[in-house]
Short mmCIF file of C-alpha atoms in Angstrom, two decimals:
data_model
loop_
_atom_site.label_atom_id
_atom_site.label_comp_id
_atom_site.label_asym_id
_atom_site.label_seq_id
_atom_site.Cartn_x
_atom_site.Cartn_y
_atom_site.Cartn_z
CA UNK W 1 70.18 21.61 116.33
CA UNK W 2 73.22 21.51 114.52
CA UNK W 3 76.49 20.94 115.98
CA UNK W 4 78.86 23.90 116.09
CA UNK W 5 81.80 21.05 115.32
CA UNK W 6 82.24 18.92 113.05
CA UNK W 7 85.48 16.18 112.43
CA UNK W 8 85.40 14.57 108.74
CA UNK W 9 87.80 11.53 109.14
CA UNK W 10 89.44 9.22 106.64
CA UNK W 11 88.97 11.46 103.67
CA UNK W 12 90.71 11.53 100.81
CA UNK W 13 91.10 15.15 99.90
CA UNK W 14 91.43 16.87 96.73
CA UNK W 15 92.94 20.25 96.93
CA UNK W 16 95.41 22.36 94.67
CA UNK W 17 96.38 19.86 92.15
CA UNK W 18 97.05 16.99 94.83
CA UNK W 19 94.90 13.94 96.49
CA UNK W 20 95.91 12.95 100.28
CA UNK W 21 94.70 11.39 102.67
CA UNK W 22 93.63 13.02 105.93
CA UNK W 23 91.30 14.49 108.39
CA UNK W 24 89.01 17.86 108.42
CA UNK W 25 88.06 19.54 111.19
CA UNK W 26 85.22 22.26 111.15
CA UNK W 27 84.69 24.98 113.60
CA UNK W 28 81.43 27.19 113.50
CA UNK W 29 81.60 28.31 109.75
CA UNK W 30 85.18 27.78 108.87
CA UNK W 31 87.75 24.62 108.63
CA UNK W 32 89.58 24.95 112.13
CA UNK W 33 92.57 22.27 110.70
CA UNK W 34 93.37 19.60 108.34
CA UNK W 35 95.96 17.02 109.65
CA UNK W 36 96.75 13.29 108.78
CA UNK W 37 95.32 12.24 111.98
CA UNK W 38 92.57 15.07 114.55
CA UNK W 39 91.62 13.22 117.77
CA UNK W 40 87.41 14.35 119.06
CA UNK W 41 88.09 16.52 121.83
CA UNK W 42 84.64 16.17 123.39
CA UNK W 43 81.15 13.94 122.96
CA UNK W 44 79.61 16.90 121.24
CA UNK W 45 81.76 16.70 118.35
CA UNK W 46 79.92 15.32 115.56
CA UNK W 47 82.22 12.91 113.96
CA UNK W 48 81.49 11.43 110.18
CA UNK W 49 83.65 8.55 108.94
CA UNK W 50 84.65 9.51 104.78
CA UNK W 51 86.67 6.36 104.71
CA UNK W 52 86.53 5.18 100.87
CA UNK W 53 85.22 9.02 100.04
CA UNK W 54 86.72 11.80 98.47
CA UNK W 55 86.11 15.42 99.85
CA UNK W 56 86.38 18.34 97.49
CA UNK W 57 85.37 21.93 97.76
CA UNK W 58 81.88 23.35 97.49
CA UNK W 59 81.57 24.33 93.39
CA UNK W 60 81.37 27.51 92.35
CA UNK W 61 79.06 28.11 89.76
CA UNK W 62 79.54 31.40 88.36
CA UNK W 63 76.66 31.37 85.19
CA UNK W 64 72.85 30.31 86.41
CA UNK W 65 69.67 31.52 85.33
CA UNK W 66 67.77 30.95 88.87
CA UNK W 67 64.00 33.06 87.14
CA UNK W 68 63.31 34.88 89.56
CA UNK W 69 61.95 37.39 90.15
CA UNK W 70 59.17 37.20 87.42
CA UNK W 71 59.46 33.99 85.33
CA UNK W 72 59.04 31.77 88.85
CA UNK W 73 56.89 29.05 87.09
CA UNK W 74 60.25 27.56 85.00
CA UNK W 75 61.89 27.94 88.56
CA UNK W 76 63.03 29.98 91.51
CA UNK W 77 66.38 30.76 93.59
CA UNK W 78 64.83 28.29 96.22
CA UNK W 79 64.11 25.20 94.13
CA UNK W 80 67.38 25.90 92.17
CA UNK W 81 69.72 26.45 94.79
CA UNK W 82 68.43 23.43 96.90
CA UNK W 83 69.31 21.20 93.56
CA UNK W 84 72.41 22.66 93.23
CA UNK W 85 73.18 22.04 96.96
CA UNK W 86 72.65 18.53 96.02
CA UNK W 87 74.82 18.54 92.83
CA UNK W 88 77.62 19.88 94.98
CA UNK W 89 77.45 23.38 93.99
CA UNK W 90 78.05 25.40 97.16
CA UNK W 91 78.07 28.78 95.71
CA UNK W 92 76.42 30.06 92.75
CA UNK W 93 76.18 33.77 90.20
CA UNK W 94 73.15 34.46 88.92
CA UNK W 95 72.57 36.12 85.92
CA UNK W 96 70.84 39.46 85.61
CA UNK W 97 68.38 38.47 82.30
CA UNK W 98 64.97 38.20 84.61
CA UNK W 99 61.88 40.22 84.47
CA UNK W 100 62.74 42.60 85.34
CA UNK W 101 66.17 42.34 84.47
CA UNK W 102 68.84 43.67 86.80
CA UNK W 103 69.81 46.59 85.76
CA UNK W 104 69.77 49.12 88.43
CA UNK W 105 70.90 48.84 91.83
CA UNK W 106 67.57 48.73 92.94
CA UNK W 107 66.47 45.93 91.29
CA UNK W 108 70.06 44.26 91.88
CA UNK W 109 69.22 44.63 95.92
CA UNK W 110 65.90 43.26 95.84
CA UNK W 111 67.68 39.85 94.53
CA UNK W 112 69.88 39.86 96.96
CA UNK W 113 66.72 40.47 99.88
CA UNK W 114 64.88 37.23 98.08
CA UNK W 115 68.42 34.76 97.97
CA UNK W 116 68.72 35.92 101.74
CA UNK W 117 65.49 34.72 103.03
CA UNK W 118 65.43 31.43 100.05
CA UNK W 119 68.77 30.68 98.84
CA UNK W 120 69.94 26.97 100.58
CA UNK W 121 73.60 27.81 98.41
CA UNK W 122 75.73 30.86 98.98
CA UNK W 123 74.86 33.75 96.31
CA UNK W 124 75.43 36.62 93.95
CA UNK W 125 74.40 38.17 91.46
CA UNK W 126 75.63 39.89 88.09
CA UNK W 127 74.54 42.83 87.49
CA UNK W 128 73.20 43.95 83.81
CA UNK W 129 74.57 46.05 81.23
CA UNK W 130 72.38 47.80 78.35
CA UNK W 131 72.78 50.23 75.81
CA UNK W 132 71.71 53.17 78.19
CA UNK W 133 72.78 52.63 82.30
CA UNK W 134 76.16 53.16 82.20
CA UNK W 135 75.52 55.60 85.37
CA UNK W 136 74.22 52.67 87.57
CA UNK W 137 77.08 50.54 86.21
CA UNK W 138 79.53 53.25 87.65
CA UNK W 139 77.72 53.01 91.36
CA UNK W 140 78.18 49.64 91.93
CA UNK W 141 80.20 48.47 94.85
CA UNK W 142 83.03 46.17 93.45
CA UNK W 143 83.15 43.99 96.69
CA UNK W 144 79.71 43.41 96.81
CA UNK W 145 78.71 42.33 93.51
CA UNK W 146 80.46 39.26 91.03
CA UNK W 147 80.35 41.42 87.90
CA UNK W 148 78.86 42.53 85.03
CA UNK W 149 77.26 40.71 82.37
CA UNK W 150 76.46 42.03 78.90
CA UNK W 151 74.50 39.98 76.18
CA UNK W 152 76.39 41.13 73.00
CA UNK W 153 73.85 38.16 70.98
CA UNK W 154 70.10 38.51 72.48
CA UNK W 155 69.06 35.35 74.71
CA UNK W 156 66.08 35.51 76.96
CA UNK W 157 65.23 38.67 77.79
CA UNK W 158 65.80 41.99 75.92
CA UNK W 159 69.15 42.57 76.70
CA UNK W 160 71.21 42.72 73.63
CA UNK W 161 73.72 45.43 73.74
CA UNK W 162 74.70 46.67 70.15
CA UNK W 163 75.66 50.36 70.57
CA UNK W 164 79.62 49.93 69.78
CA UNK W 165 80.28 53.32 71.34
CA UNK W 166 78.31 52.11 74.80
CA UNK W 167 80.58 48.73 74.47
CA UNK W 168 83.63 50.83 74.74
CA UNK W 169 82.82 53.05 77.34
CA UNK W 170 81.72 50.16 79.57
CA UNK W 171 84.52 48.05 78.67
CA UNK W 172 86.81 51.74 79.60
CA UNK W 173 84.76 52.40 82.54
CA UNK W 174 84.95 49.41 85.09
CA UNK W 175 87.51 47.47 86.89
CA UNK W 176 85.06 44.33 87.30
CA UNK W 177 85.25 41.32 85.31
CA UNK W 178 83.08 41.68 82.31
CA UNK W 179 81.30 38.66 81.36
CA UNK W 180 80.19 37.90 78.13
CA UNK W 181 77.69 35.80 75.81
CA UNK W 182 79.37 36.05 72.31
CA UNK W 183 76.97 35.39 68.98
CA UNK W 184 76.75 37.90 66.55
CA UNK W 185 73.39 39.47 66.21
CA UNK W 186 72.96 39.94 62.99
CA UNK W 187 74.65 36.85 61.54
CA UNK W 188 71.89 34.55 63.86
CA UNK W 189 69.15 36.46 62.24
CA UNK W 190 70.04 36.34 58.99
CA UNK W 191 70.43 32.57 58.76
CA UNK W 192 66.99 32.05 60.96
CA UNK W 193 65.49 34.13 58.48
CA UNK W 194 66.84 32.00 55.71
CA UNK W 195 65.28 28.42 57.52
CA UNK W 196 62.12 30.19 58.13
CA UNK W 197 61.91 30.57 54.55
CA UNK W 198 62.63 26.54 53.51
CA UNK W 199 60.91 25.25 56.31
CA UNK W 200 58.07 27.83 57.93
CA UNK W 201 58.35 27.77 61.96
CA UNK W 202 58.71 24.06 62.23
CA UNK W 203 62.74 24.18 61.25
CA UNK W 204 64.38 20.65 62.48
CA UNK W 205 66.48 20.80 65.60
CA UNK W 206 69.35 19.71 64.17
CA UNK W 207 69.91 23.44 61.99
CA UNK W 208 70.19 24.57 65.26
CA UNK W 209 74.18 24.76 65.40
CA UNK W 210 73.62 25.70 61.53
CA UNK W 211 71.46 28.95 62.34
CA UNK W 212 73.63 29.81 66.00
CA UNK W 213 76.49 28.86 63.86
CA UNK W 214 80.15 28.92 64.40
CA UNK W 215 80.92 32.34 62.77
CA UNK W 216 78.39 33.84 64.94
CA UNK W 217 80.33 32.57 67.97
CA UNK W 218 83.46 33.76 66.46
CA UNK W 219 83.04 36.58 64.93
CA UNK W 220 81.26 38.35 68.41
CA UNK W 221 83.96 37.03 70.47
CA UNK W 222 86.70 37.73 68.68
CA UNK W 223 85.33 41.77 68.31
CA UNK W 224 84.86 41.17 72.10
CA UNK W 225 88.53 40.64 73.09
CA UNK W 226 89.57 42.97 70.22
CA UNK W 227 87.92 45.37 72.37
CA UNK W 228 89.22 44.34 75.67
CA UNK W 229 92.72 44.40 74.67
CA UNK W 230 92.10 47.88 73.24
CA UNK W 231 90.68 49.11 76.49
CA UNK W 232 92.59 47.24 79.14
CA UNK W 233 89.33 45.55 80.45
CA UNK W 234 88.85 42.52 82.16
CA UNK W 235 86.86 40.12 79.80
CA UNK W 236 85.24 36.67 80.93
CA UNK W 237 83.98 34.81 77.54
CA UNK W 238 81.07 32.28 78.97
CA UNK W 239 79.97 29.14 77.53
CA UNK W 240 82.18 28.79 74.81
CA UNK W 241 80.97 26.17 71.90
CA UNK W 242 83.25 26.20 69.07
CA UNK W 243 87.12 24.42 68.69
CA UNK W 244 87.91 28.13 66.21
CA UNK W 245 87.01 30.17 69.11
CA UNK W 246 88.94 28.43 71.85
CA UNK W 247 92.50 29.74 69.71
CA UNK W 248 91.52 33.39 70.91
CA UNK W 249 92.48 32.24 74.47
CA UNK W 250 96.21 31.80 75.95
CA UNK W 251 97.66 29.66 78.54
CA UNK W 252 100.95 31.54 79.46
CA UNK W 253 100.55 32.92 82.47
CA UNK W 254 98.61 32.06 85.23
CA UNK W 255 95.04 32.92 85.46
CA UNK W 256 95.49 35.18 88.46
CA UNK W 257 97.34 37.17 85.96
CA UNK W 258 94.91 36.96 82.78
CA UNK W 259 92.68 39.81 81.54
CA UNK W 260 91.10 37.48 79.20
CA UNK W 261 89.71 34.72 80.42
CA UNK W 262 87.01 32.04 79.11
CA UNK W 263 84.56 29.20 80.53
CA UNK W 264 83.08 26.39 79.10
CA UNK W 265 79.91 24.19 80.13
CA UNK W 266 78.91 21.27 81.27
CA UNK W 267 76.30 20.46 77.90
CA UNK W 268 79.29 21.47 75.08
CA UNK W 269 81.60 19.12 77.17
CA UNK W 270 78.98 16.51 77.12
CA UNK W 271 76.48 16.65 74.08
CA UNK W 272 77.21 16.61 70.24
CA UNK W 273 75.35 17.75 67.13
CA UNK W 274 74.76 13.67 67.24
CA UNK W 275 72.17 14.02 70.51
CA UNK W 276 69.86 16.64 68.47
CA UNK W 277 67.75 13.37 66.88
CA UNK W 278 67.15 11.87 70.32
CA UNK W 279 66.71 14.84 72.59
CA UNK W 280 65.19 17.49 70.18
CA UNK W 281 64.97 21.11 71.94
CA UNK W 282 65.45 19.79 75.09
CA UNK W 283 69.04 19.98 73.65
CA UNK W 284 68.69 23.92 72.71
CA UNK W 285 70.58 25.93 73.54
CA UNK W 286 72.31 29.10 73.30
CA UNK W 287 75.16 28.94 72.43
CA UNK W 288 74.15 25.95 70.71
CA UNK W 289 75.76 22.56 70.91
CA UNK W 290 77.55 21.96 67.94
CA UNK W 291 79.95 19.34 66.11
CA UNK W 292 82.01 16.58 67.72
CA UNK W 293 85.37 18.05 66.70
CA UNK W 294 83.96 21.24 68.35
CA UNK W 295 83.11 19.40 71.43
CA UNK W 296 86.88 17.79 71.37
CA UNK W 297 88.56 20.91 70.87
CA UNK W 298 86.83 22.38 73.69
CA UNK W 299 88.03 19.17 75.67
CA UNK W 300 92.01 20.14 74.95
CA UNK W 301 91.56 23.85 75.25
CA UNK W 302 90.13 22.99 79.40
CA UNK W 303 92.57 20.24 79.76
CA UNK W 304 95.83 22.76 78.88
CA UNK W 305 94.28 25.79 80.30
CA UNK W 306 93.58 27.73 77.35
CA UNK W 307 89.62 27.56 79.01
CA UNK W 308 89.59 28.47 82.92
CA UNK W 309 86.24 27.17 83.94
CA UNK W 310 84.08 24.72 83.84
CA UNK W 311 80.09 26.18 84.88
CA UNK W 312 76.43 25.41 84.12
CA UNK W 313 74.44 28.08 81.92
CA UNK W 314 71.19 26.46 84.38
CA UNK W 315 68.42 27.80 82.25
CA UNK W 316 65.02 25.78 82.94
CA UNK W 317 62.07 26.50 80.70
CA UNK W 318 59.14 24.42 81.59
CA UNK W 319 58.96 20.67 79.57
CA UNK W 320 55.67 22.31 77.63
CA UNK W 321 57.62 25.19 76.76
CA UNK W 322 60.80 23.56 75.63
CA UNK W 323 58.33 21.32 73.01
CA UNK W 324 56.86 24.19 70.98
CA UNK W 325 57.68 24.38 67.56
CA UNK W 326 61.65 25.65 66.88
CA UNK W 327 60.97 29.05 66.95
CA UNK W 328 58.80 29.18 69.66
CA UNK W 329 60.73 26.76 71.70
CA UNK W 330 62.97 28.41 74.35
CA UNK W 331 66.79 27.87 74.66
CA UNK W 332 68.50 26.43 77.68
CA UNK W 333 67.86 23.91 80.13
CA UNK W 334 68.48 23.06 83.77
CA UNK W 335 72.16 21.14 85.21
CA UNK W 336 73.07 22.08 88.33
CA UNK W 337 71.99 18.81 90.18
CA UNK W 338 73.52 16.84 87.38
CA UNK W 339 76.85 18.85 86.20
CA UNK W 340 79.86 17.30 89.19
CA UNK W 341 78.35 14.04 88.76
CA UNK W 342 78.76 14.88 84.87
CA UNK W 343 82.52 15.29 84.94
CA UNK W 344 82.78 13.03 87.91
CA UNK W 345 81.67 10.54 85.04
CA UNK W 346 84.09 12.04 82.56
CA UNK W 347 86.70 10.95 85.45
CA UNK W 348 86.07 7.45 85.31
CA UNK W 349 86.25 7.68 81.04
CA UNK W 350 89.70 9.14 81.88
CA UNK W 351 88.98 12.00 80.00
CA UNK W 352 90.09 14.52 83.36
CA UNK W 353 91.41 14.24 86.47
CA UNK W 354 89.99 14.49 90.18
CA UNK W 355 92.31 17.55 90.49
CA UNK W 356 91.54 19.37 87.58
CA UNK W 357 87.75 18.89 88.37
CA UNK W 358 88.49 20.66 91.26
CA UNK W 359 90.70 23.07 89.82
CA UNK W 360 88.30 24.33 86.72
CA UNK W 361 84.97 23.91 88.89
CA UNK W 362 86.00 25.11 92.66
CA UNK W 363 89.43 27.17 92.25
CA UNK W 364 89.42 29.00 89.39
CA UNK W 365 86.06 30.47 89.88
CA UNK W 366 86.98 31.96 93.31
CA UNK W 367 90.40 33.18 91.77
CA UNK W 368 89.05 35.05 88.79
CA UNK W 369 86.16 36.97 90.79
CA UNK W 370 88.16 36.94 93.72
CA UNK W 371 85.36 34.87 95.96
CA UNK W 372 86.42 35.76 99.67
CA UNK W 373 87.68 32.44 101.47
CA UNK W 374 86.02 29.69 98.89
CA UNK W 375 86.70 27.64 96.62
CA UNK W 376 89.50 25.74 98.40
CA UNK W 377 90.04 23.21 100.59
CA UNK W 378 91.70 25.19 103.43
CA UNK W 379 92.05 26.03 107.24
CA UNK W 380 90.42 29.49 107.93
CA UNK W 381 88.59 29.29 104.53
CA UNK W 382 84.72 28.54 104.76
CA UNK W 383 83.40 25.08 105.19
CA UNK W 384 81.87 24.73 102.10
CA UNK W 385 82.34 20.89 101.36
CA UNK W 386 81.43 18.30 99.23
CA UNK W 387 81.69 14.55 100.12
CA UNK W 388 81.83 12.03 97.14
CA UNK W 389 81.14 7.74 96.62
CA UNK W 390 82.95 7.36 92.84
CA UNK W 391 81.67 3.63 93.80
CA UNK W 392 77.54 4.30 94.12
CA UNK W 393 75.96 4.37 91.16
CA UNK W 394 72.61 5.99 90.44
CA UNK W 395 70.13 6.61 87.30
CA UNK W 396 69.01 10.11 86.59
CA UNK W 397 64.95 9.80 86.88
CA UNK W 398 61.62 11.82 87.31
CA UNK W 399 61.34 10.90 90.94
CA UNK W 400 64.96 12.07 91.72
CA UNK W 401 64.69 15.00 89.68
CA UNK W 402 64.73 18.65 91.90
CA UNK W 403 64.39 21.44 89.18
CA UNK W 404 61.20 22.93 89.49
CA UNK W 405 60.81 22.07 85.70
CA UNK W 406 60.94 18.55 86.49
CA UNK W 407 62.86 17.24 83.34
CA UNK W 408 66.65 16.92 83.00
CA UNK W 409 68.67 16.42 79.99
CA UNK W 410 70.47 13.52 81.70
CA UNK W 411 66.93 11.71 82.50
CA UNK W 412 67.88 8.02 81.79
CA UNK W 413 71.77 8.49 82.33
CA UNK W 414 73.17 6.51 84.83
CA UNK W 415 76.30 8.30 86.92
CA UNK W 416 78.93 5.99 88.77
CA UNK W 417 79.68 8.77 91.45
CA UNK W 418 76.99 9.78 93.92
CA UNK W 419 77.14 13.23 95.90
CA UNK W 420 76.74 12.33 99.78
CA UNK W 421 77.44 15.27 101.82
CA UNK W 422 77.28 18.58 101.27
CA UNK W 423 78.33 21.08 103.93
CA UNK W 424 77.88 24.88 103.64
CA UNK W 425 79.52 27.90 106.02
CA UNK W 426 80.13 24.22 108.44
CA UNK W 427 76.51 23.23 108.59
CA UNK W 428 75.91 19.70 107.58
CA UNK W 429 72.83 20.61 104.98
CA UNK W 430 72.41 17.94 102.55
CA UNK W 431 73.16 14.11 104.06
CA UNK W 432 72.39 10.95 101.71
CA UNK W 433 69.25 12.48 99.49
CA UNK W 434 67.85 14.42 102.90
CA UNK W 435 68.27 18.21 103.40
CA UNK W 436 68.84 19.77 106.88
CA UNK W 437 65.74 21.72 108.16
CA UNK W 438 68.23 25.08 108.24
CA UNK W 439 69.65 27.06 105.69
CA UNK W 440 73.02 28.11 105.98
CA UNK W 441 73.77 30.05 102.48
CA UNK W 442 75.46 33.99 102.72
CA UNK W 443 75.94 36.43 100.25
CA UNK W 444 79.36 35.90 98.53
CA UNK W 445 82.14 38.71 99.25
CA UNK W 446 84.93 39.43 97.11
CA UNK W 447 88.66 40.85 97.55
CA UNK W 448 88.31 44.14 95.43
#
C-alpha cells in the first residue's frame, strides 16, 4: 500500500530557471509545500533522503508513436509508457498515425479507454487531420484533447494531407495548436525515385539526409507558417532537422505569447550524418538526421529560444524490420527511456544547463498546450517528479533495455546520470530499476 504522504528531503531542486536547495512535501496527488527545511509530522510519513540528488519535474513528452492499437508487435502504450516512466517522462502525447489512425472521435476515445486501463505515465492523445474530416475536427473538445496533428510529408501511415484548400480551412477553423511534420511530398519522391534508379532498392543509408533532404524540410515548413500567419493559427513545427529551417522561428516574445512555435528531438541533438556508417537504419529517420552544422545550428536555435522544446519522435519498428533493405526499412526508432539521460549527458559536456533541461523538456511543453497543473515544480501542482544521481553511471544494454522492440540507438553508450525516482500524481512508481505494483497515470487536462 502506498503511502498517502510523502517528504523528499535534501533535494536540490530545479525549477523556473533556478537550482536550490530544499525540501518537498507530497500530499495525496499534489505537492502540499516546498520549504528549506519540512519536519515528518507522523510515523506514517514516508520520508526519502535526496541528499546529493537533484529533483526535477516529470517530462512532458508531447510527440510519441506508442502503436497501438494495431501495430502492437513494434510496441504498445503499456511497454512504452512503463520505459518512459523510467526515462523520467511523466506525461506523454501520442500521435494519431496508428491503424487505424485517429481520426474520428470514436477512434480518438477508444485510445483514451486502452491508456486508462495500461498507461503507467499520464496521457493524451492528438487527434488526426486528413484531407476529408474536417467535421470531426470541429467536434472535438479543446480541454480534453492536446491537439491536432497533420502529416503535410507522408510517414507511417497514410496520412499525408495535400489538399491546399483543406490546409486552409483547418488551419481557419480551430483554436488548438496545430502540430506539424514538415517535408515536402513531392520533393522526397522525386529524389527517391532518382536513387532507386543508380542503386535499385538497396540505396546506402547515408543518401538518407540526401533523399529527405534539406529543401524538403524547408520548403514544407516554410509554406506551413506562410499559412499560419495568413490564417491566424496556432502552428507547432515538430522535430525540426535543418540549421535553414530553424531562421523561420523568433525569440521575441515569450512563448506563452507565440503562435508559431517549434520543437526539436532528442536524435538531431545527438546524431550526425557521421553515425549513418556505424548505425545504418537503425539511424532512420524521418525527418532524417542530417549534417553536423545542421545538428549545431539546431543546438543555438534551443539554447536562445528560437526552438521551444525539446521531445522524442518514439517510433519503434521491430530490429528485423528496421534491417530490410532502404526502402523497405521503416523510419524511426524508440528514446523515451534514453532521451533525459541524453541531455543529462549533454549537461556534463556543458553544452546546456540543468535549468534549461527543465525548461525545454518539463515547462514549455505544459505552457504551449496548456497541460493543467504539470510541468513544474510547484505547491498545488501534481506530484509528478523525477529524482536524479548526475554521479551513477550506467551503460545502455540488451538486458536493461524496456522497449518492446528490444534495441536502442544508444545500446553501448554509457550515461553519467542515472534516473532514481520517479513519482507520478504522488505515488512513488518507479524506485532504483523496480516499478511499484500500481499504476497511477490520468488523462492529461488542459486550460482551454
Amino acid at each position: 500500500m502506498q503511502k498517502k504522504t510523502t517528504l523528499i528531503k535534501n533535494a536540490n531542486i530545479v525549477n523556473e530557471g533556478a537550482i536550490f536547495s530544499g525540501d518537498i512535501l507530497i500530499e495525496g496527488q499534489y505537492i502540499k509545500q516546498i520549504s528549506e527545511s519540512i519536519s515528518a509530522k507522523s510515523a506514517d510519513v514516508l520520508v526519502i533522503d535526496a541528499e546529493g540528488k537533484y529533483i526535477l519535474p516529470g517530462a512532458i513528452d508531447d510527440q510519441v508513436h506508442f502503436r497501438e492499437p494495431g501495430l502492437t508487435h513494434k510496441a504498445n502504450i503499456e511497454t512504452e509508457s512503463k520505459a518512459a516512466i523510467a526515462g523520467g517522462i511523466t506525461s506523454f502525447v501520442e500521435m494519431p498515425n496508428t491503424n487505424p489512425q485517429t481520426t474520428t472521435i470514436e477512434k480518438l476515445e477508444e485510445k483514451f479507454d486502452i491508456a486508462a486501463k495500461s498507461s503507467w505515465a499520464n496521457y493524451s492523445f492528438m487527434f488526426g487531420g486528413t484531407n476529408d474530416n474536417l467535421d470531426e475536427i470541429l467536434k472535438l473538445e479543446a480541454n480534453q484533447v492536446a491537439g491536432l496533428k497533420l502529416f503535410l510529408g507522408s510517414s507511417t501511415g497514410n496520412m499525408l494531407v495535400d489538399d491546399p484548400e483543406v490546409l486552409e480551412k483547418i488551419f481557419k477553423s480551430t483554436d488548438m495548436v496545430i502540430s506539424v511534420h514538415c517535408e515536402d511530398e513531392t520533393t522526397v519522391r522525386k529524389n527517391l525515385e532518382a536513387h532507386i534508379d543508380e542503386f535499385g532498392d538497396d540505396i546506402p543509408i547515408k543518401y538518407h539526409p540526401v533523399i529527405r533532404s534539406e529543401e524538403a524540410c524547408y520548403l514544407s515548413s516554410s509554406k506551413a507558417i506562410e499559412l499560419a500567419k495568413k490564417t491566424g493559427a496556432r502552428l507547432h513545427v515538430f522535430h525540426l532537422s535543418t540549421g535553414k529551417e530553424t531562421n523561420l522561428f523568433t525569440n521575441d516574445i515569450p512563448l506563452k505569447d507565440k503562435k508559431i512555435t517549434a520543437e526539436v528531438c532528442i536524435h538531431h541533438l545527438w546524431f550526425s550524418d557521421e553515425d549513418y556508417d556505424k548505425k545504418g537504419t537503425l539511424l532512420k529517420w524521418n525527418p532524417a538526421v542530417k549534417a553536423k552544422t545542421d545538428r549545431d545550428q539546431l543546438w543555438e536555435a534551443l539554447l536562445d529560444d528560437r526552438i521551444d522544446v525539446i521531445a522524442t519522435d518514439h517510433a519503434p519498428h521491430t530490429i528485423d524490420e528496421k534491417k530490410n533493405v532502404y526502402t523497405s526499412a521503416p523510419s524511426g526508432g524508440p528514446l523515451v527511456q534514453h532521451a533525459l539521460p541524453a541531455m543529462l549527458e549533454m549537461y556534463h559536456k556543458e553544452k546546456i544547463s540543468l535549468e534549461k533541461i527543465v525548461e525545454k523538456m518539463c515547462h514549455n511543453p505544459a505552457i504551449l498546450f496548456d497541460v493543467e497543473r504539470r510541468g513544474y515544480i510547484k505547491e498545488g501542482y501534481y506530484a509528478d517528479l523525477v529524482m536524479v544521481d548526475l554521479n551513477n553511471p550506467w551503460t545502455v544494454t540488451k538486458d536493461n533495455i524496456l522497449y518492446k522492440c528490444g534495441w536502442s540507438p544508444f545500446e553501448g553508450t554509457t550515461f553519467k546520470s542515472r534516473i532514481t525516482h520517479t513519482f507520478l500524481n504522488g505515488n512513488l512508481v518507479y524506485e532504483n530499476t523496480k516499478f511499484s505494483s500500481v499504476k497511477s497515470a490520468k488523462r492529461l487536462t488542459f486550460n482551454r
